[in-house]
Amino acid sequence: MRAGTLLFRRLGLAVCLLTTPIHAATANPTRAMQAFADNCFRPTMTAARAKSVLPHAGTRYDFYDLDPFVRSNAPSPALKRAVTPNTDRRCEVSFDGIATDAAAKAAARGLRQEGIRKSAPIPPAYANINGATFVGARQLNPRRVAVVIVGTRAGPNGVETYMTVERLRPTGGN
């Protein structure tokens, strides 16, 4: 009888654990930051890949690519926020809470991993973004610049940290 009672208790605990909803409080910012660093700077990133590697429990993401690097990939529209003027790609993760120092370090790591090192002037439109703790621009090639932004803003559950990279459209004459 004792073994049967123990079995029922264990089954009850397992059922409770399996049916407990996952809330935003279970977000894993470290995994979200790592996913951003490992994927958002890749020129071959696609909407399908973004959907499979960026979301984690309690995290949110946004991705669009209006002019894919790999021509066989179809363009993907913006998911959440409107397309930023003068950009053709955005890759972003956000999560509840404030973790801007760690997020900025992860973004820098992602740039290094992809070999993106050459600084570029920060475009005027990105100079004074409310809540941004880091804004940097990197030259991708002679005609393209990427702008990386890390900061905080109002999210669905209070303050959230966000990490964004936007690729600017080529400008004439460069």
Coordinates of C-alpha atoms in Angstrom, one line a residue:
M1 CA 0.0 0.0 0.0
R2 CA 2.8 2.4 0.8
A3 CA 4.4 1.9 -2.7
G4 CA 1.0 2.6 -4.3
T5 CA 0.6 5.9 -2.3
L6 CA 4.1 7.0 -3.3
L7 CA 3.3 6.3 -6.9
F8 CA 0.1 8.4 -6.8
R9 CA 1.9 11.3 -5.1
R10 CA 4.6 11.2 -7.8
L11 CA 2.0 11.1 -10.6
G12 CA 0.1 13.9 -9.0
L13 CA 3.3 16.0 -8.8
A14 CA 4.1 15.2 -12.4
V15 CA 0.6 16.3 -13.5
C16 CA 0.9 19.5 -11.6
L17 CA 4.3 20.3 -13.1
L18 CA 3.1 19.5 -16.7
T19 CA -0.1 21.5 -16.4
T20 CA 1.4 24.6 -14.7
P21 CA 1.3 27.5 -17.3
I22 CA 4.5 29.2 -18.2
H23 CA 4.4 32.9 -17.4
A24 CA 6.6 35.7 -18.5
A25 CA 8.4 35.4 -15.2
T26 CA 10.0 32.3 -16.5
A27 CA 11.7 34.2 -19.3
N28 CA 15.3 33.3 -20.0
P29 CA 17.0 36.6 -21.0
T30 CA 20.3 34.8 -21.4
R31 CA 19.0 32.5 -24.0
A32 CA 17.3 35.3 -25.8
M33 CA 20.5 37.4 -25.8
Q34 CA 22.5 34.4 -27.1
A35 CA 19.9 33.7 -29.8
F36 CA 20.1 37.4 -30.9
A37 CA 23.9 37.3 -31.0
D38 CA 24.1 34.0 -32.8
N39 CA 21.5 34.7 -35.5
C40 CA 20.5 38.4 -36.0
F41 CA 23.8 39.4 -37.7
R42 CA 23.8 36.6 -40.2
P43 CA 23.1 37.8 -43.7
T44 CA 21.4 34.6 -44.5
M45 CA 18.8 34.9 -41.7
T46 CA 15.2 34.2 -42.8
A47 CA 11.8 34.7 -41.3
A48 CA 11.4 30.9 -40.9
R49 CA 14.7 30.7 -39.0
A50 CA 13.8 33.7 -36.9
K51 CA 10.6 32.0 -35.9
S52 CA 12.4 28.8 -35.0
V53 CA 15.4 30.2 -33.0
L54 CA 14.4 33.6 -31.5
P55 CA 11.3 33.0 -29.4
H56 CA 11.8 31.5 -25.9
A57 CA 9.4 31.4 -22.9
G58 CA 8.6 34.9 -22.0
T59 CA 10.5 36.6 -24.9
R60 CA 9.2 38.3 -27.9
Y61 CA 10.8 38.9 -31.3
D62 CA 10.3 40.8 -34.5
F63 CA 11.9 40.2 -37.9
Y64 CA 11.5 41.5 -41.4
D65 CA 13.7 41.3 -44.5
L66 CA 12.4 43.2 -47.5
D67 CA 15.6 42.6 -49.6
P68 CA 17.1 39.2 -48.7
F69 CA 20.8 38.6 -49.1
V70 CA 20.1 35.2 -50.6
R71 CA 17.9 35.9 -53.7
S72 CA 16.1 32.6 -53.5
N73 CA 14.6 33.6 -50.1
A74 CA 11.3 35.4 -50.3
P75 CA 11.0 38.9 -48.7
S76 CA 9.4 38.8 -45.3
P77 CA 7.1 41.6 -44.0
A78 CA 7.4 43.2 -40.6
L79 CA 5.7 41.1 -37.9
K80 CA 4.9 43.6 -35.1
R81 CA 6.2 47.2 -35.5
A82 CA 6.1 49.1 -38.7
V83 CA 9.1 49.1 -41.0
T84 CA 11.6 51.8 -39.9
P85 CA 12.0 54.3 -42.7
N86 CA 15.1 53.7 -44.8
T87 CA 15.7 50.2 -43.6
D88 CA 15.1 46.9 -45.3
R89 CA 15.7 44.5 -42.5
R90 CA 15.1 44.3 -38.7
C91 CA 15.9 41.5 -36.3
E92 CA 14.9 42.1 -32.7
V93 CA 14.4 40.3 -29.4
S94 CA 12.8 41.7 -26.2
F95 CA 12.1 40.4 -22.8
D96 CA 10.7 41.5 -19.4
G97 CA 13.0 43.4 -17.1
I98 CA 16.2 45.4 -17.3
A99 CA 19.4 43.7 -18.6
T100 CA 20.9 46.3 -20.9
D101 CA 24.5 45.8 -19.8
A102 CA 24.4 42.0 -20.6
A103 CA 22.4 42.7 -23.8
A104 CA 25.0 45.2 -25.1
K105 CA 27.8 42.7 -24.4
A106 CA 25.8 40.0 -26.2
A107 CA 25.2 42.3 -29.2
A108 CA 29.0 43.1 -29.3
R109 CA 29.8 39.4 -29.2
G110 CA 27.4 38.7 -32.1
L111 CA 29.1 41.4 -34.2
R112 CA 32.5 39.9 -33.5
Q113 CA 31.3 36.4 -34.3
E114 CA 30.1 37.5 -37.7
G115 CA 33.3 39.5 -38.3
I116 CA 31.5 42.8 -38.4
R117 CA 34.0 45.2 -36.9
K118 CA 34.2 48.4 -39.0
S119 CA 32.5 51.3 -37.3
A120 CA 30.2 53.7 -39.3
P121 CA 28.7 57.0 -38.4
I122 CA 25.4 56.7 -36.5
P123 CA 22.6 58.0 -38.8
P124 CA 20.9 61.1 -37.4
A125 CA 17.6 59.3 -37.0
Y126 CA 19.2 57.0 -34.4
A127 CA 21.0 59.6 -32.4
N128 CA 18.5 60.3 -29.7
I129 CA 16.3 57.2 -29.1
N130 CA 14.4 57.3 -25.8
G131 CA 15.5 54.4 -23.5
A132 CA 18.5 53.4 -25.6
T133 CA 21.6 52.6 -23.6
F134 CA 23.7 51.6 -26.6
V135 CA 23.5 52.7 -30.2
G136 CA 26.2 51.7 -32.6
A137 CA 26.6 51.5 -36.4
R138 CA 28.8 49.1 -38.4
Q139 CA 29.7 49.1 -42.0
L140 CA 28.5 45.8 -43.6
N141 CA 30.0 46.6 -47.0
P142 CA 30.7 49.8 -49.0
R143 CA 27.0 50.5 -49.5
R144 CA 25.3 49.1 -46.4
V145 CA 25.3 50.0 -42.7
A146 CA 23.7 48.1 -39.8
V147 CA 22.5 50.0 -36.7
V148 CA 22.5 48.1 -33.4
I149 CA 20.3 49.4 -30.5
V150 CA 20.0 48.1 -27.0
G151 CA 17.7 49.7 -24.5
T152 CA 14.5 49.6 -22.4
R153 CA 10.9 50.6 -23.2
A154 CA 7.4 49.9 -22.0
G155 CA 6.5 46.3 -22.7
P156 CA 3.4 44.2 -22.2
N157 CA 4.3 43.4 -18.6
G158 CA 6.1 46.6 -17.6
V159 CA 9.7 47.6 -18.5
E160 CA 11.4 45.4 -21.2
T161 CA 14.9 45.2 -22.6
Y162 CA 15.2 45.1 -26.3
M163 CA 18.0 44.3 -28.7
T164 CA 17.6 45.4 -32.3
V165 CA 19.7 45.4 -35.5
E166 CA 18.4 47.3 -38.5
R167 CA 20.0 47.2 -41.9
L168 CA 19.8 50.5 -43.8
R169 CA 19.0 50.6 -47.5
P170 CA 21.9 51.5 -49.8
T171 CA 22.3 55.2 -50.3
G172 CA 23.1 56.7 -53.6
G173 CA 26.7 57.7 -54.4
N174 CA 28.4 55.4 -51.9

